[in-house]
JSON list of C-alpha atoms in Angstrom, two decimals:
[
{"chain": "I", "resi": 242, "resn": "UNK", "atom": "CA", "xyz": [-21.97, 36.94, 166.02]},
{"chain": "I", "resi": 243, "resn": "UNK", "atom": "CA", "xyz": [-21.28, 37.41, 162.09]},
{"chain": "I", "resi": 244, "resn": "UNK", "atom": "CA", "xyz": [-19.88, 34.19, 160.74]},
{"chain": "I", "resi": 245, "resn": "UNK", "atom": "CA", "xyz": [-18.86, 34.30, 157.19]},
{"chain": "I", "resi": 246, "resn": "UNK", "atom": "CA", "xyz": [-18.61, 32.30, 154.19]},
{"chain": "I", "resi": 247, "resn": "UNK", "atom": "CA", "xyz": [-16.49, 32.33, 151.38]},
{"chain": "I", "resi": 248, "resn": "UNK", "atom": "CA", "xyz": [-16.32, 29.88, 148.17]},
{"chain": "I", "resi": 249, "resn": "UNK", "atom": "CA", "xyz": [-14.51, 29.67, 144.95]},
{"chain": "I", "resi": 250, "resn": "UNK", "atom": "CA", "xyz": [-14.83, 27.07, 141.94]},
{"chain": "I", "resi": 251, "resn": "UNK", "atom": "CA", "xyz": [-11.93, 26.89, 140.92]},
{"chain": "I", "resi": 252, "resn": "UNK", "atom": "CA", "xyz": [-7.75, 25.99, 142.83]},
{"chain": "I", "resi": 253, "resn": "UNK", "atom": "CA", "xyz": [-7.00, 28.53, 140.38]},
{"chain": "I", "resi": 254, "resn": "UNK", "atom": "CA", "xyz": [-9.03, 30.88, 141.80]},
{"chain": "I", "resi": 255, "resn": "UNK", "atom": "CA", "xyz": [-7.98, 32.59, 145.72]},
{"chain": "I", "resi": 256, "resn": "UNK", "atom": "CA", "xyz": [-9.83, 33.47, 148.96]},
{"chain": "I", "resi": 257, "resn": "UNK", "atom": "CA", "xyz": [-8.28, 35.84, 150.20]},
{"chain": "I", "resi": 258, "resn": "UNK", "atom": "CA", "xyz": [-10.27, 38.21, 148.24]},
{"chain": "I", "resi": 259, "resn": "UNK", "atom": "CA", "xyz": [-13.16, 36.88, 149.94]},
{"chain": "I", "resi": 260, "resn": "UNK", "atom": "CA", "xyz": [-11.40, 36.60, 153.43]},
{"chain": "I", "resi": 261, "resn": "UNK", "atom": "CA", "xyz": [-10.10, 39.89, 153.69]},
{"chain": "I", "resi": 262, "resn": "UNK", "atom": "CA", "xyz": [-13.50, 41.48, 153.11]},
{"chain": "I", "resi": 263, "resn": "UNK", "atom": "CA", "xyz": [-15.35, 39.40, 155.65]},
{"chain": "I", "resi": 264, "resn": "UNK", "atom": "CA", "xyz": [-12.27, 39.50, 158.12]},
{"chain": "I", "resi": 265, "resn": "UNK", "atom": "CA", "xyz": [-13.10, 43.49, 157.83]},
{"chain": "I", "resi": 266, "resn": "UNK", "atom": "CA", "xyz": [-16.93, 42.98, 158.54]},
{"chain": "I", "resi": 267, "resn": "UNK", "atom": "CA", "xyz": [-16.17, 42.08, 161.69]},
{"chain": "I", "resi": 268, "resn": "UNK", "atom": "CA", "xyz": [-16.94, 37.87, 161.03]},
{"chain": "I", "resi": 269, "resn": "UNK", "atom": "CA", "xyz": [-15.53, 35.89, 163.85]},
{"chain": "I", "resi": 270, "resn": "UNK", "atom": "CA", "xyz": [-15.02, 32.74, 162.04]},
{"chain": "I", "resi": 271, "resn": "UNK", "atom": "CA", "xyz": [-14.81, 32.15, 158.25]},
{"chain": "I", "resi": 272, "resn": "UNK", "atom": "CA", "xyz": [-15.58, 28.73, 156.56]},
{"chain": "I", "resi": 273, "resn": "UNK", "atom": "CA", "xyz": [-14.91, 28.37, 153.07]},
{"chain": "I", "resi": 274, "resn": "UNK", "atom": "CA", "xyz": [-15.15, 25.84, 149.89]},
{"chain": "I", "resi": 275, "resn": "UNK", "atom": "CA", "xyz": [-13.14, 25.42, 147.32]},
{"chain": "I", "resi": 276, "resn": "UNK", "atom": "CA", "xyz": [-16.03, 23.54, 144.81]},
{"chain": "I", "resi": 277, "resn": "UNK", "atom": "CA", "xyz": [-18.13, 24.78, 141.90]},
{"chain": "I", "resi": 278, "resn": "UNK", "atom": "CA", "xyz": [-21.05, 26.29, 143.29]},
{"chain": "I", "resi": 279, "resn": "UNK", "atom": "CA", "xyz": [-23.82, 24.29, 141.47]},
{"chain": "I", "resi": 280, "resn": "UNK", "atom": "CA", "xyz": [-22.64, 20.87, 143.60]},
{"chain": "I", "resi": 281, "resn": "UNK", "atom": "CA", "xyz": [-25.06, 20.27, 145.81]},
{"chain": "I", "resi": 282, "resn": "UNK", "atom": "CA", "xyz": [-22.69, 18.89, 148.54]},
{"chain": "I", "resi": 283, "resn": "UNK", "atom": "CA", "xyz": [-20.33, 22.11, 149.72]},
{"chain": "I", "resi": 284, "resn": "UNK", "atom": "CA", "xyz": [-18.92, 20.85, 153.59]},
{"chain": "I", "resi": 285, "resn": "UNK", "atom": "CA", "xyz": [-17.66, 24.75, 154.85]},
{"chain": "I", "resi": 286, "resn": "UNK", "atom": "CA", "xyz": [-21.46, 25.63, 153.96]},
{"chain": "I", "resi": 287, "resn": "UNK", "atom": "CA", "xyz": [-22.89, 23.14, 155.71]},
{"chain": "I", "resi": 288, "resn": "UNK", "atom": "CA", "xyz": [-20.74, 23.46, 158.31]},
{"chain": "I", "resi": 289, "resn": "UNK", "atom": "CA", "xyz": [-21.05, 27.34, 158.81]},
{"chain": "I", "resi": 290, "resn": "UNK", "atom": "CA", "xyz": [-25.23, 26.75, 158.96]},
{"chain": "I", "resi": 291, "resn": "UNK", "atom": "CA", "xyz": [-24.94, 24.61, 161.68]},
{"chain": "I", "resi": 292, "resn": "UNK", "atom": "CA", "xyz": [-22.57, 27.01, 163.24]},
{"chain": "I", "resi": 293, "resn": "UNK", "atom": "CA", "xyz": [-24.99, 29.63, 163.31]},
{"chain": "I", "resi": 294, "resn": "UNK", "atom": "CA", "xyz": [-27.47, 30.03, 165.73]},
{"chain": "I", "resi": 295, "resn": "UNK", "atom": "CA", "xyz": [-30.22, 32.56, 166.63]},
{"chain": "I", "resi": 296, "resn": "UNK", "atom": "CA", "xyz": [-29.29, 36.24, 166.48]},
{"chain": "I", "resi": 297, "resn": "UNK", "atom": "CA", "xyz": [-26.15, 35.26, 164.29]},
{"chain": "I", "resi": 298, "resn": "UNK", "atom": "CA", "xyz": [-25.70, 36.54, 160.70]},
{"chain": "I", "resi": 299, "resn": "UNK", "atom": "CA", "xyz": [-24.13, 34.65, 157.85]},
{"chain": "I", "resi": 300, "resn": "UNK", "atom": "CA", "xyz": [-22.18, 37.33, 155.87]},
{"chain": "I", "resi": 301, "resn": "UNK", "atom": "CA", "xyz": [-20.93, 36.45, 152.49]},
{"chain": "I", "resi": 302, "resn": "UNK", "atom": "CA", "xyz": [-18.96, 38.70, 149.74]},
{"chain": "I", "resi": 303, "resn": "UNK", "atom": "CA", "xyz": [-21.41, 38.46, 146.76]},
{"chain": "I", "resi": 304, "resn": "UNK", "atom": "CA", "xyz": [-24.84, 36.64, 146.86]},
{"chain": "I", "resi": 305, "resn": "UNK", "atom": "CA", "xyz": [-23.42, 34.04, 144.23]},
{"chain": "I", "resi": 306, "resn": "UNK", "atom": "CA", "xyz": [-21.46, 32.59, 146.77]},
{"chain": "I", "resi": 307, "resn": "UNK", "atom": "CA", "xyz": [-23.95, 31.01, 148.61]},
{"chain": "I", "resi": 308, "resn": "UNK", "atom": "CA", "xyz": [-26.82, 30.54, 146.27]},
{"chain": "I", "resi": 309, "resn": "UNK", "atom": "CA", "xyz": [-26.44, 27.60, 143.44]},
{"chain": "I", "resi": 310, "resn": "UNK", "atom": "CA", "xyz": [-29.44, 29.02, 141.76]},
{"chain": "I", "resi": 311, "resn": "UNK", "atom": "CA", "xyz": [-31.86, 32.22, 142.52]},
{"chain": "I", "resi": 312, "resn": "UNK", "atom": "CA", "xyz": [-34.56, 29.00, 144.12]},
{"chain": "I", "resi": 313, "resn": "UNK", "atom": "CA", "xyz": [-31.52, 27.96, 146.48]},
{"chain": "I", "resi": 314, "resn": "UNK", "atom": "CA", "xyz": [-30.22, 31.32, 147.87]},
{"chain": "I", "resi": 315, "resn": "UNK", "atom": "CA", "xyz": [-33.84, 32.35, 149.02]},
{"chain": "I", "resi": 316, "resn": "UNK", "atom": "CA", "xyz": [-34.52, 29.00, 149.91]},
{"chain": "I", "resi": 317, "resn": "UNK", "atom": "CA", "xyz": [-31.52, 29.42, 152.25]},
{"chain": "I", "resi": 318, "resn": "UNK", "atom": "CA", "xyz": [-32.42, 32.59, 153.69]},
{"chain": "I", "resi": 319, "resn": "UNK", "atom": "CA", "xyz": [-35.21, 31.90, 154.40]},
{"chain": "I", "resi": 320, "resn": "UNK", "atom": "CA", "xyz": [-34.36, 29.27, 155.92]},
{"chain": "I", "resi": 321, "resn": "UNK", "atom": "CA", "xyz": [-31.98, 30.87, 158.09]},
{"chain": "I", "resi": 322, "resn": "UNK", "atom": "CA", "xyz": [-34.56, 33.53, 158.84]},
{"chain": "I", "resi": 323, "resn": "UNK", "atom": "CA", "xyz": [-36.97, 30.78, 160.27]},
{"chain": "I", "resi": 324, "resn": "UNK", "atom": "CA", "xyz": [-34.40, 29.89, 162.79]},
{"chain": "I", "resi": 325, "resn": "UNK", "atom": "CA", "xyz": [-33.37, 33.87, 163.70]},
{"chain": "I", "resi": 326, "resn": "UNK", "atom": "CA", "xyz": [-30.21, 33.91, 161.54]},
{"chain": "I", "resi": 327, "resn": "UNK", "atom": "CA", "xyz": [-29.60, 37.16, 159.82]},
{"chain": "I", "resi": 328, "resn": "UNK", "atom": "CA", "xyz": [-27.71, 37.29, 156.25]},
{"chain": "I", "resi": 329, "resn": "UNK", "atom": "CA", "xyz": [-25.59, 40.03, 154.42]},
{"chain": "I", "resi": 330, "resn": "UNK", "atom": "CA", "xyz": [-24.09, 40.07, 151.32]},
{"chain": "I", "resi": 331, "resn": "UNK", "atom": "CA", "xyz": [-21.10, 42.81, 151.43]},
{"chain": "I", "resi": 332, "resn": "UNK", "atom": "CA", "xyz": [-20.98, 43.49, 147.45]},
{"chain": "I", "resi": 333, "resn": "UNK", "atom": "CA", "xyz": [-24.88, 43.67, 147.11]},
{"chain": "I", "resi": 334, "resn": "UNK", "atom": "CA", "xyz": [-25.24, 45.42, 150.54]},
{"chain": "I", "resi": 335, "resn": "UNK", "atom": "CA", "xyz": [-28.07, 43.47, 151.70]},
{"chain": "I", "resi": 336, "resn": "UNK", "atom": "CA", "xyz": [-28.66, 42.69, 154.82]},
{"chain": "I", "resi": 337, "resn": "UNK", "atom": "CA", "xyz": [-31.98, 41.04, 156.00]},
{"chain": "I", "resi": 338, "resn": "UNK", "atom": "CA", "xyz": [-31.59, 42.46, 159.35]},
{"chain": "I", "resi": 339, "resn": "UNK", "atom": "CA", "xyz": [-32.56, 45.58, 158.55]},
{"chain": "I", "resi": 340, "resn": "UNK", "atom": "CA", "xyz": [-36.09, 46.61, 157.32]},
{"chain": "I", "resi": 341, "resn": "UNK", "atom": "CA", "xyz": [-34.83, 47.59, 153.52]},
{"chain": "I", "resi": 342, "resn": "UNK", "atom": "CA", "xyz": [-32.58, 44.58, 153.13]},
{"chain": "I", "resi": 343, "resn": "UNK", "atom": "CA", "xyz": [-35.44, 42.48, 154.34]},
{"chain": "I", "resi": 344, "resn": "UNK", "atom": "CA", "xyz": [-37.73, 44.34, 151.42]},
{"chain": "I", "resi": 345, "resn": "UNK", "atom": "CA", "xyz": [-34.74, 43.83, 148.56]},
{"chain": "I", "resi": 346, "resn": "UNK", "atom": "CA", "xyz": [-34.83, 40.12, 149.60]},
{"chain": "I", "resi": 347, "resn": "UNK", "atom": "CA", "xyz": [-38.77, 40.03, 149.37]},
{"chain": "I", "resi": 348, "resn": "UNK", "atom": "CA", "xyz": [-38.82, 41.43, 146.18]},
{"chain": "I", "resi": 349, "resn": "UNK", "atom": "CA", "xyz": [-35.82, 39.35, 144.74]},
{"chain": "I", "resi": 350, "resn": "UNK", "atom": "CA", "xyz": [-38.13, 36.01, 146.19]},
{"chain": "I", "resi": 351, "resn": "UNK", "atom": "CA", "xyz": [-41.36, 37.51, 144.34]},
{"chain": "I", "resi": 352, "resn": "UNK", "atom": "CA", "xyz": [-39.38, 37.97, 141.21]},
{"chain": "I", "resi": 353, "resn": "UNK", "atom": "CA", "xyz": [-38.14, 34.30, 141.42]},
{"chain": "I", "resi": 354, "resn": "UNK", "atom": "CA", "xyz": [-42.02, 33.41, 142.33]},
{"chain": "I", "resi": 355, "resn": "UNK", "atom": "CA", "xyz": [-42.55, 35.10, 139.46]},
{"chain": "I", "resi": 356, "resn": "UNK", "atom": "CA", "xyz": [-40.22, 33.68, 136.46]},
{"chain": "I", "resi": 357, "resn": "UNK", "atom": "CA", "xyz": [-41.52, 29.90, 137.60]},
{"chain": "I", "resi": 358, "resn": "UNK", "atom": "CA", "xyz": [-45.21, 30.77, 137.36]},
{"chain": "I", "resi": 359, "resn": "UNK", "atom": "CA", "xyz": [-44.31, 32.13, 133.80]},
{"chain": "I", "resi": 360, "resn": "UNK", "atom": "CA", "xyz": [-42.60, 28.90, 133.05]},
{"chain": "I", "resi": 361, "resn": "UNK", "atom": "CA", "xyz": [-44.73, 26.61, 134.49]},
{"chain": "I", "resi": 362, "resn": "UNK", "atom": "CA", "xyz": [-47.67, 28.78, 132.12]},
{"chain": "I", "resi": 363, "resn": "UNK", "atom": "CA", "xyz": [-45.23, 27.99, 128.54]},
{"chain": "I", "resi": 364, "resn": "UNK", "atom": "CA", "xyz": [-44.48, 24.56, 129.85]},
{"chain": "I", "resi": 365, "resn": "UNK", "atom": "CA", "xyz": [-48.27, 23.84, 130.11]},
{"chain": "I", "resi": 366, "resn": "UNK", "atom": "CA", "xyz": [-49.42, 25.75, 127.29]},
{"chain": "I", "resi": 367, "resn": "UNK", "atom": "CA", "xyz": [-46.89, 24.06, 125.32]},
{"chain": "I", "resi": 368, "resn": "UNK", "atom": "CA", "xyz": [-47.82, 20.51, 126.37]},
{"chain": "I", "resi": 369, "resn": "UNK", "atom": "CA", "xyz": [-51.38, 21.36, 125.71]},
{"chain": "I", "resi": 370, "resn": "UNK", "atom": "CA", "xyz": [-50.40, 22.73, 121.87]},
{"chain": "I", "resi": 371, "resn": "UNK", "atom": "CA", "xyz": [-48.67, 19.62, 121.01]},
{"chain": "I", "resi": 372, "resn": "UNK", "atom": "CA", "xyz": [-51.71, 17.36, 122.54]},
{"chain": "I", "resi": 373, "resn": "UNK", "atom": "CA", "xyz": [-53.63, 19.17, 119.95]},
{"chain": "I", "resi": 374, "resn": "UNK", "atom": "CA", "xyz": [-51.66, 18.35, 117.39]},
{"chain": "I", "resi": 375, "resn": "UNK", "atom": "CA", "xyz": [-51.75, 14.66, 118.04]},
{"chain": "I", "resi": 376, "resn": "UNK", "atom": "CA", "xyz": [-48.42, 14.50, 120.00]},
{"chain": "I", "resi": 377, "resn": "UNK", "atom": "CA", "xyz": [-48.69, 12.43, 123.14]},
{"chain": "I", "resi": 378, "resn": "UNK", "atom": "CA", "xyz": [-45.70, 13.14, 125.85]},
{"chain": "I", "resi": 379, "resn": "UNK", "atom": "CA", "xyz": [-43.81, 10.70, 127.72]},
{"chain": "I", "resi": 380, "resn": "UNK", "atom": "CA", "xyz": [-41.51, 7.46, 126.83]},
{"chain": "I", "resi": 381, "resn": "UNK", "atom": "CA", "xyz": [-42.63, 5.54, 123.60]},
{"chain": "I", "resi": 382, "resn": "UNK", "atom": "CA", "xyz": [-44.08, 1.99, 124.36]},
{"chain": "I", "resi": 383, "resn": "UNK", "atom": "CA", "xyz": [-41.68, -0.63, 124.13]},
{"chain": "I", "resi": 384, "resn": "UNK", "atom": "CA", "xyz": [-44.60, -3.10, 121.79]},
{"chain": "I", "resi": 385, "resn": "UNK", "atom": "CA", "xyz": [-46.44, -1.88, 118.96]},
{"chain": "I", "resi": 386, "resn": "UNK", "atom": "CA", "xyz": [-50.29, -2.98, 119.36]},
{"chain": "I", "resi": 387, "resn": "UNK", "atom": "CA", "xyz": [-49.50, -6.02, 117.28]},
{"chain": "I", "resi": 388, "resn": "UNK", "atom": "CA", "xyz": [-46.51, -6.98, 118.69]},
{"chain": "I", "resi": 389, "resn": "UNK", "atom": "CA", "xyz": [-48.99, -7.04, 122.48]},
{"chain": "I", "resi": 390, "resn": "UNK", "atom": "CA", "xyz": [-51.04, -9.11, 120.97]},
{"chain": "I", "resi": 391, "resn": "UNK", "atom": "CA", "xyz": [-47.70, -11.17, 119.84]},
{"chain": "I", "resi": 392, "resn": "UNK", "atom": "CA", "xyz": [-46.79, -11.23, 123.15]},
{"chain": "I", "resi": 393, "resn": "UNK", "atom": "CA", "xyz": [-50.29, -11.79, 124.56]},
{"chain": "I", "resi": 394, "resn": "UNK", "atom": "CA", "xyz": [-50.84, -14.95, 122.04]},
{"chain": "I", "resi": 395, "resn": "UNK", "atom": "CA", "xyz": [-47.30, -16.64, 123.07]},
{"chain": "I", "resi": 396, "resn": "UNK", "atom": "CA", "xyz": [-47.63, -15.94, 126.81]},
{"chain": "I", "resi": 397, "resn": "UNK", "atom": "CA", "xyz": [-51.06, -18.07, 126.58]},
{"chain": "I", "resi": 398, "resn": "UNK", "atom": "CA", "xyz": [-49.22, -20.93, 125.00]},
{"chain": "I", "resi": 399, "resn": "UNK", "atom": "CA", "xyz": [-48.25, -22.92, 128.62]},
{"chain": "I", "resi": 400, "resn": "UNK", "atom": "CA", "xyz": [-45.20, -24.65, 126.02]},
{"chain": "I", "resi": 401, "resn": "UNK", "atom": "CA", "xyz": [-43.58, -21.30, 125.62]},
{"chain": "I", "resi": 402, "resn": "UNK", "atom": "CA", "xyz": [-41.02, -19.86, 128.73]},
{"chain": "I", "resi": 403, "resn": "UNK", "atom": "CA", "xyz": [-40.96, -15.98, 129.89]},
{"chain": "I", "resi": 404, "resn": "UNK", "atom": "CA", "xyz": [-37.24, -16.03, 128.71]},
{"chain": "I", "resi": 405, "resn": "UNK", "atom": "CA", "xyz": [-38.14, -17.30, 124.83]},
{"chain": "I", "resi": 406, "resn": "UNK", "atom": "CA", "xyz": [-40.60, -14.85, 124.77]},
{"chain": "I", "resi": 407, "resn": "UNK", "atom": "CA", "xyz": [-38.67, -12.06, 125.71]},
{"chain": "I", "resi": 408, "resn": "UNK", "atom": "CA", "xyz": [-35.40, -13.31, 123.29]},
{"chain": "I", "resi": 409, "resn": "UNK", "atom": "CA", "xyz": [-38.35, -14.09, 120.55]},
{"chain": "I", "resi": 410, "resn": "UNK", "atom": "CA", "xyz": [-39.33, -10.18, 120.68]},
{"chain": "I", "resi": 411, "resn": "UNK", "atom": "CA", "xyz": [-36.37, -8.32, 122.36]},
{"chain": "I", "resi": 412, "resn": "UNK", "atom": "CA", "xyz": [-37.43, -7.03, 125.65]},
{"chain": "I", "resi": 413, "resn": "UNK", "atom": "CA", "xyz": [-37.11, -7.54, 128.86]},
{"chain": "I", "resi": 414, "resn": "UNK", "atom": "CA", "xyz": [-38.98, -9.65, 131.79]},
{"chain": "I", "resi": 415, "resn": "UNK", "atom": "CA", "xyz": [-39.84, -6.31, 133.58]},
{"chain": "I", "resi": 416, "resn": "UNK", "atom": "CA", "xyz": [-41.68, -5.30, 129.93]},
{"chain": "I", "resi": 417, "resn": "UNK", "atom": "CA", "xyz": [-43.36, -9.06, 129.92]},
{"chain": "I", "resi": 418, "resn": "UNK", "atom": "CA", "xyz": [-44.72, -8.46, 133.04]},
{"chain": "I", "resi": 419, "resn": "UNK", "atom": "CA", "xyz": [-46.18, -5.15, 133.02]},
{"chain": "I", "resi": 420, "resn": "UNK", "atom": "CA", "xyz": [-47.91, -6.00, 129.26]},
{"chain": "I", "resi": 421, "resn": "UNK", "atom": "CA", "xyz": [-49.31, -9.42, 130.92]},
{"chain": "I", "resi": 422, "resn": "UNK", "atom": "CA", "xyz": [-50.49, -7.70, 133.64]},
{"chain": "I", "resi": 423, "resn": "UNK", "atom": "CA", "xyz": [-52.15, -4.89, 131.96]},
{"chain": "I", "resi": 424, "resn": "UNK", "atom": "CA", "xyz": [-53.96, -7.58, 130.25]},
{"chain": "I", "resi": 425, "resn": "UNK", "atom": "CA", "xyz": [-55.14, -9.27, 134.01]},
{"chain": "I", "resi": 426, "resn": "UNK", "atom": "CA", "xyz": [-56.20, -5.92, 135.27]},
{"chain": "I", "resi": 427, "resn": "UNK", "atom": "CA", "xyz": [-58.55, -5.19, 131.75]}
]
């Protein structure tokens, strides 16, 4: 059974664009969204991949319809080809039930593969430039080395509450805490 899917972003925007070409593929039942494709939550996609079950194909117009991202379309497909379900784009003309739509799809995942192993390599060489340049990554502390020892003097005073110790240096309890413990666990 070919069940299709259609989405637009926009209520300016129409389906019937969509419709019409997936009414002439032969789909049996159409769900659709009206939503911007990068939200996460879209119910007519949902709902068409639980419609689907093995030997079906989801058939959409372009492969942007589906797909928030290049990650999330394969991740889809895939997905759907675990569980038997076929997929073809009309505009594209892919189709993953045949042996070159399943290669177009392979080499559009390896490409994908590809561009986050090159980023994860900048991200990592850039981290490791900026280490050796003195540049350490990640939130500043909240006390300066004197102002721990500050806090370190005045929480050993018994006299002294949590509370006027945070007012007396401007943070907060959670901050207190993890600097006193840091000290227990030295």
């Amino acid at each position: 059974m070919l069940i299709g899917y259609a989405r637009i972003s926009t209520h300016d925007q129409t389906l019937a664009l969509q419709q019409d070409a997936l009414e002439k593929a032969g789909c049996e039942k159409i769900f659709t969204d009206r939503v911007s494709g990068t939200k996460a939550e879209r119910k007519g996609l949902t709902d068409a991949l639980s419609h689907l079950r093995e030997g079906d194909t989801l058939v959409v117009w372009r492969l942007d319809r589906l797909g928030r991202s290049l990650r999330h379309l394969i991740d889809t497909i895939t997905a759907l080809d675990d569980r038997g379900v076929g997929f073809k784009s009309l505009t594209e003309n892919i189709d993953t039930t045949t042996s070159g739509g399943k290669l177009v799809f392979h080499i559009f995942g390896a490409l994908a593969e590809f561009e986050r192993e090159i980023i994860r390599e900048r991200t990592q060489a850039g981290l490791a430039s900026a280490r050796s340049r003195g540049k350490v990554g990640g939130r500043p502390k909240a006390l300066t080395p004197k102002e721990v020892q500050i806090l370190r003097n005045m929480a050993a005073d018994k006299s002294l509450t949590v509370a006027d110790i945070c007012k007396t240096l401007g943070i907060g309890r959670t901050t207190f805490y993890r600097y006193v413990k840091a000290r227990e666990r030295q």
